[in-house]
């Protein structure tokens, strides 16, 4: 298979990179919160090894497919399908006129049939159905496959496919990702490496988040010289069936999946409001980035004062509570007031 042959050509730097730290699974709410607050990736080896689907996968791809069919909710899954020539790497076309794969909706039985049929092919197509929520698409899944961590109301999402690579990207949410079948290799970079990852378009993305333009397995340091600094900061995790990893919000990560029928189950959750910080960044590009240097410097002071500073939550303490308005403490009422204020400003054309 193309994906397997390419694995042998993986850049040596990934094999030499430091491994993600491992620890036993937290057993209390406090210990789990401490893990999350540390904001550092952690491998939780064997976290879900007792799941029925893991046992099914050990019996082979046919048994795994039968197990998954038992949870079919008869709702189509979002599919990404690529020609064998892409080698499982979902990415942009060379001319940036689109992507090197097609999107479609596919029923679970047809997806499993296609994956089993491709198993014996030397160069199979790349097939990947991701982020399908268990509640909508796999009824009964959560009952039979509970996550032994206190992630609140985070939904289980299933990612089913064959050999693939998801280019380095970040998520705004904290993430527990558990391997149920096949293997996953995760290459991670801390948030401060964004400038060294040569991020692609912000408003033309494969799955919502911008991605690195660097092919991690074949990095072109002539074209992307700063990537050498990102390499020095990288961590790598190798995960097998039953293993899981905690990926903190904003950490960049590329995930490589191996196996003719592999399955990952992940759980995203956020703290604070549901509003997207990425939207604030994009608006700042419009409203701040191209102003004169002196004005940008002044705005940096404002952002530090109102957003990033240690005392940002107390900048309105000198005002009576009744008039603090959008500077008040977090609450559903304050959040709605901010959203309304923004909508009125944007509607009036005031960036």
XYZ file of C-alpha atoms in Angstrom:
351
model
C 0.000 0.000 0.000
C 1.206 3.502 -0.823
C 0.625 4.738 2.722
C 2.695 1.873 4.173
C 5.549 2.347 1.698
C 5.642 6.061 2.427
C 5.875 5.341 6.151
C 9.356 3.888 5.609
C 10.397 7.199 4.060
C 9.208 9.264 7.031
C 11.713 12.020 7.751
C 14.282 10.960 10.341
C 13.546 14.035 12.404
C 10.161 12.639 13.452
C 11.748 9.411 14.654
C 14.305 11.403 16.666
C 11.861 13.928 18.151
C 11.093 13.741 21.886
C 8.144 11.551 22.833
C 5.044 12.953 24.501
C 5.059 12.246 28.238
C 2.924 9.336 29.458
C 0.953 9.041 32.670
C -1.812 6.980 34.182
C -5.363 8.192 33.726
C -6.595 10.743 36.276
C -8.981 9.149 38.746
C -10.519 12.267 40.285
C -12.026 15.498 39.025
C -9.208 17.473 40.640
C -6.456 15.384 39.051
C -8.125 15.673 35.655
C -8.419 19.445 36.001
C -4.736 19.579 36.958
C -3.881 17.705 33.758
C -5.945 20.156 31.697
C -4.549 23.231 33.444
C -0.978 22.082 32.736
C -1.780 22.617 29.016
C 0.803 20.043 27.922
C 0.110 16.975 25.761
C -0.063 13.682 27.649
C -0.426 10.097 26.444
C -2.881 7.998 28.457
C -1.787 4.504 27.525
C -4.563 1.884 27.563
C -7.266 4.352 28.599
C -10.036 2.667 26.548
C -8.605 -0.826 26.102
C -11.762 -2.312 27.670
C -14.051 -0.890 24.974
C -15.989 -3.553 23.024
C -14.924 -1.995 19.720
C -11.242 -2.407 20.652
C -11.858 -6.093 21.282
C -13.659 -6.374 17.956
C -10.777 -4.684 16.122
C -8.339 -7.220 17.569
C -10.302 -9.932 15.776
C -9.763 -8.224 12.421
C -11.281 -5.715 10.051
C -14.360 -7.821 9.298
C -15.218 -8.074 12.992
C -14.614 -4.347 13.434
C -16.896 -3.566 10.507
C -19.610 -5.801 11.976
C -19.279 -4.002 15.317
C -19.667 -0.592 13.676
C -22.664 -1.724 11.620
C -24.386 -2.553 14.888
C -24.419 1.155 15.745
C -25.533 2.446 12.352
C -28.009 5.272 12.855
C -28.908 5.370 9.137
C -27.677 8.947 8.795
C -25.005 9.596 6.137
C -21.481 10.523 7.161
C -19.390 13.347 5.726
C -16.709 11.781 3.530
C -13.387 13.018 2.170
C -12.167 10.839 -0.706
C -8.823 11.195 -2.465
C -7.138 9.506 -5.389
C -4.377 6.996 -4.552
C -1.883 9.533 -5.918
C -2.290 11.784 -2.851
C -0.843 9.058 -0.635
C -3.431 9.716 2.032
C -2.409 13.346 2.552
C -5.513 15.522 2.301
C -4.313 18.940 1.196
C -4.612 21.764 -1.311
C -4.176 21.294 -5.027
C -0.856 22.570 -6.340
C -2.508 25.640 -7.878
C -4.602 26.350 -4.748
C -7.665 26.169 -6.959
C -9.261 23.785 -4.498
C -8.364 20.645 -2.606
C -6.880 17.329 -3.714
C -9.948 15.370 -2.579
C -13.695 15.304 -3.063
C -16.432 15.644 -0.461
C -19.553 13.514 -0.342
C -22.148 12.040 1.967
C -22.040 8.270 2.419
C -24.054 5.755 4.439
C -21.981 3.823 6.956
C -22.532 0.408 5.307
C -21.251 1.702 1.955
C -18.210 3.296 3.625
C -17.331 0.056 5.400
C -17.833 -1.903 2.191
C -15.493 0.459 0.325
C -12.833 0.258 3.038
C -12.930 -3.552 3.151
C -12.750 -3.683 -0.642
C -9.742 -1.358 -0.658
C -7.914 -3.402 1.985
C -6.307 -5.697 -0.552
C -5.335 -2.998 -3.038
C -1.689 -1.969 -3.457
C -2.657 1.673 -3.939
C -6.082 2.250 -2.406
C -8.002 5.495 -2.515
C -7.888 7.597 0.646
C -11.230 7.437 2.451
C -11.952 9.409 5.600
C -15.239 10.095 7.380
C -14.536 12.355 10.322
C -16.147 14.085 13.289
C -19.409 12.108 13.121
C -21.170 12.606 16.450
C -22.173 9.418 18.226
C -25.477 10.895 19.363
C -26.593 11.568 15.774
C -24.906 8.808 13.796
C -24.119 5.931 16.171
C -26.972 5.462 18.652
C -25.987 3.371 21.644
C -22.289 4.068 21.195
C -21.808 6.209 24.283
C -23.705 3.718 26.439
C -21.367 0.884 25.428
C -18.168 2.941 25.165
C -18.011 5.367 28.101
C -14.920 7.527 28.397
C -13.411 7.067 31.884
C -12.650 10.782 32.258
C -14.811 13.674 33.524
C -15.176 15.598 30.250
C -18.652 16.841 31.082
C -21.057 16.945 28.156
C -18.350 16.585 25.483
C -19.723 14.470 22.636
C -18.009 11.384 21.283
C -17.093 11.857 17.620
C -16.007 8.982 15.390
C -13.339 9.193 12.686
C -13.325 6.198 10.330
C -10.972 5.618 7.414
C -7.880 3.989 6.024
C -4.360 5.396 5.664
C -4.447 9.186 5.877
C -2.686 12.293 7.109
C -4.440 15.339 8.514
C -2.082 18.302 8.068
C -0.857 20.164 11.132
C -3.625 22.350 12.509
C -4.925 23.554 15.851
C -8.273 23.311 17.622
C -9.743 25.950 19.905
C -11.060 23.179 22.170
C -9.265 20.814 24.511
C -9.235 17.303 23.095
C -9.105 13.710 24.280
C -8.500 11.450 21.258
C -8.697 7.685 21.741
C -7.554 5.079 19.220
C -10.003 2.195 18.896
C -8.522 0.487 15.818
C -5.363 0.880 13.745
C -2.552 3.175 14.763
C -2.105 6.936 15.015
C 1.054 9.007 15.013
C 0.602 12.502 16.379
C 3.227 15.210 15.826
C 2.625 18.220 18.075
C 3.941 21.779 18.237
C 3.301 24.319 21.019
C 1.220 27.397 20.137
C 4.227 29.727 19.990
C 5.495 27.849 16.908
C 2.712 29.201 14.668
C 5.054 31.573 12.825
C 7.451 28.699 12.080
C 4.748 26.435 10.658
C 3.979 28.636 7.621
C 0.216 28.657 8.063
C -1.921 28.527 4.935
C -4.999 30.574 4.004
C -7.235 31.552 6.918
C -10.436 31.738 4.883
C -9.968 28.743 2.566
C -9.513 25.711 4.747
C -10.160 21.995 4.525
C -12.104 21.607 7.760
C -12.451 25.041 9.331
C -9.028 25.521 10.878
C -6.022 26.837 8.942
C -3.228 24.321 8.427
C 0.524 24.329 8.062
C 1.804 24.340 4.498
C 4.801 22.197 5.449
C 4.776 18.508 4.554
C 6.079 17.179 7.864
C 7.343 13.961 6.322
C 9.221 15.796 3.566
C 9.965 19.263 4.944
C 11.434 21.668 2.403
C 13.702 23.843 4.520
C 14.711 25.907 1.519
C 11.134 27.023 1.020
C 10.255 26.977 4.746
C 13.510 27.711 6.604
C 11.883 28.681 9.922
C 10.363 25.226 10.164
C 13.704 24.068 11.586
C 12.806 25.907 14.801
C 9.425 24.153 14.904
C 11.153 20.806 14.493
C 13.254 21.520 17.560
C 10.093 22.160 19.600
C 8.070 19.172 18.352
C 6.815 16.219 20.370
C 5.608 12.893 18.936
C 3.155 10.287 20.207
C 2.701 6.782 18.787
C -0.706 5.368 19.705
C -2.163 1.900 19.323
C -5.603 0.430 20.010
C -6.838 1.450 23.455
C -4.431 4.372 23.821
C -5.476 8.005 24.122
C -3.844 11.414 24.082
C -4.759 14.739 25.634
C -4.142 17.588 23.177
C -4.473 21.031 24.786
C -6.343 23.769 22.969
C -4.225 25.731 20.483
C -1.498 23.079 20.181
C -0.718 22.366 16.532
C -0.898 18.694 15.602
C -0.643 16.492 12.544
C -2.284 13.076 12.805
C -1.281 10.147 10.640
C -3.633 7.151 10.591
C -2.432 3.696 9.587
C -4.456 0.581 8.977
C -6.958 -0.491 6.293
C -9.878 0.219 8.665
C -8.979 2.479 11.544
C -11.082 4.276 14.089
C -10.430 7.242 16.342
C -12.934 8.592 18.863
C -12.410 12.104 20.159
C -13.995 14.483 22.650
C -13.733 18.279 22.373
C -14.718 20.657 25.108
C -14.169 24.348 25.755
C -14.090 26.558 28.801
C -15.431 30.086 28.785
C -17.850 31.349 26.156
C -18.653 29.526 22.953
C -17.559 32.552 20.926
C -14.681 31.882 18.560
C -11.420 33.722 19.337
C -10.427 33.086 15.723
C -13.176 35.488 14.614
C -11.653 38.163 16.857
C -8.275 37.571 15.198
C -9.741 37.925 11.712
C -11.529 41.134 12.699
C -8.282 42.479 14.136
C -6.621 41.881 10.762
C -9.288 44.102 9.227
C -9.416 46.732 11.943
C -5.877 46.908 13.349
C -3.128 45.259 11.330
C -2.810 47.833 8.535
C -2.951 50.964 10.655
C 0.154 53.144 11.175
C 2.811 51.707 13.454
C 2.111 54.173 16.251
C -1.590 53.293 16.253
C -0.813 49.562 16.279
C 1.491 50.094 19.241
C -1.290 51.941 21.044
C -3.750 49.176 20.257
C -1.278 46.611 21.609
C -1.419 48.506 24.913
C -5.204 48.431 24.786
C -5.275 44.699 24.095
C -2.851 44.055 26.941
C -4.927 46.245 29.258
C -8.362 44.863 28.400
C -7.627 41.303 27.257
C -4.209 39.824 27.984
C -2.986 41.589 31.110
C -3.002 39.890 34.500
C -5.475 42.502 35.748
C -7.669 42.542 32.633
C -10.684 41.191 34.498
C -10.468 44.076 36.981
C -9.939 47.054 34.701
C -13.416 48.410 35.488
C -13.186 48.046 39.261
C -13.095 51.835 39.573
C -16.591 52.043 38.083
C -19.880 51.368 39.877
C -21.050 47.823 38.988
C -24.191 49.161 37.319
C -22.208 51.007 34.629
C -19.421 48.506 33.902
C -21.407 47.225 30.925
C -19.365 44.982 28.639
C -16.400 45.267 31.029
C -18.328 43.483 33.759
C -17.631 39.948 35.013
C -18.558 36.981 32.808
C -22.250 36.099 32.764
C -24.802 35.093 30.140
C -26.245 38.595 30.312
C -22.890 40.283 29.793
C -22.037 37.946 26.916
C -25.296 38.728 25.144
C -24.696 42.432 25.695
C -21.258 42.172 24.063
C -22.656 40.243 21.089
C -25.377 42.816 20.600
C -22.890 45.670 20.850
C -20.651 44.027 18.238
C -23.539 43.420 15.876
C -24.606 47.058 16.111
C -21.040 48.262 15.494
C -20.450 45.945 12.553
C -23.865 46.715 11.128
C -22.999 50.391 11.212
C -19.754 49.719 9.391
C -17.492 50.572 12.327
C -14.570 48.115 12.307
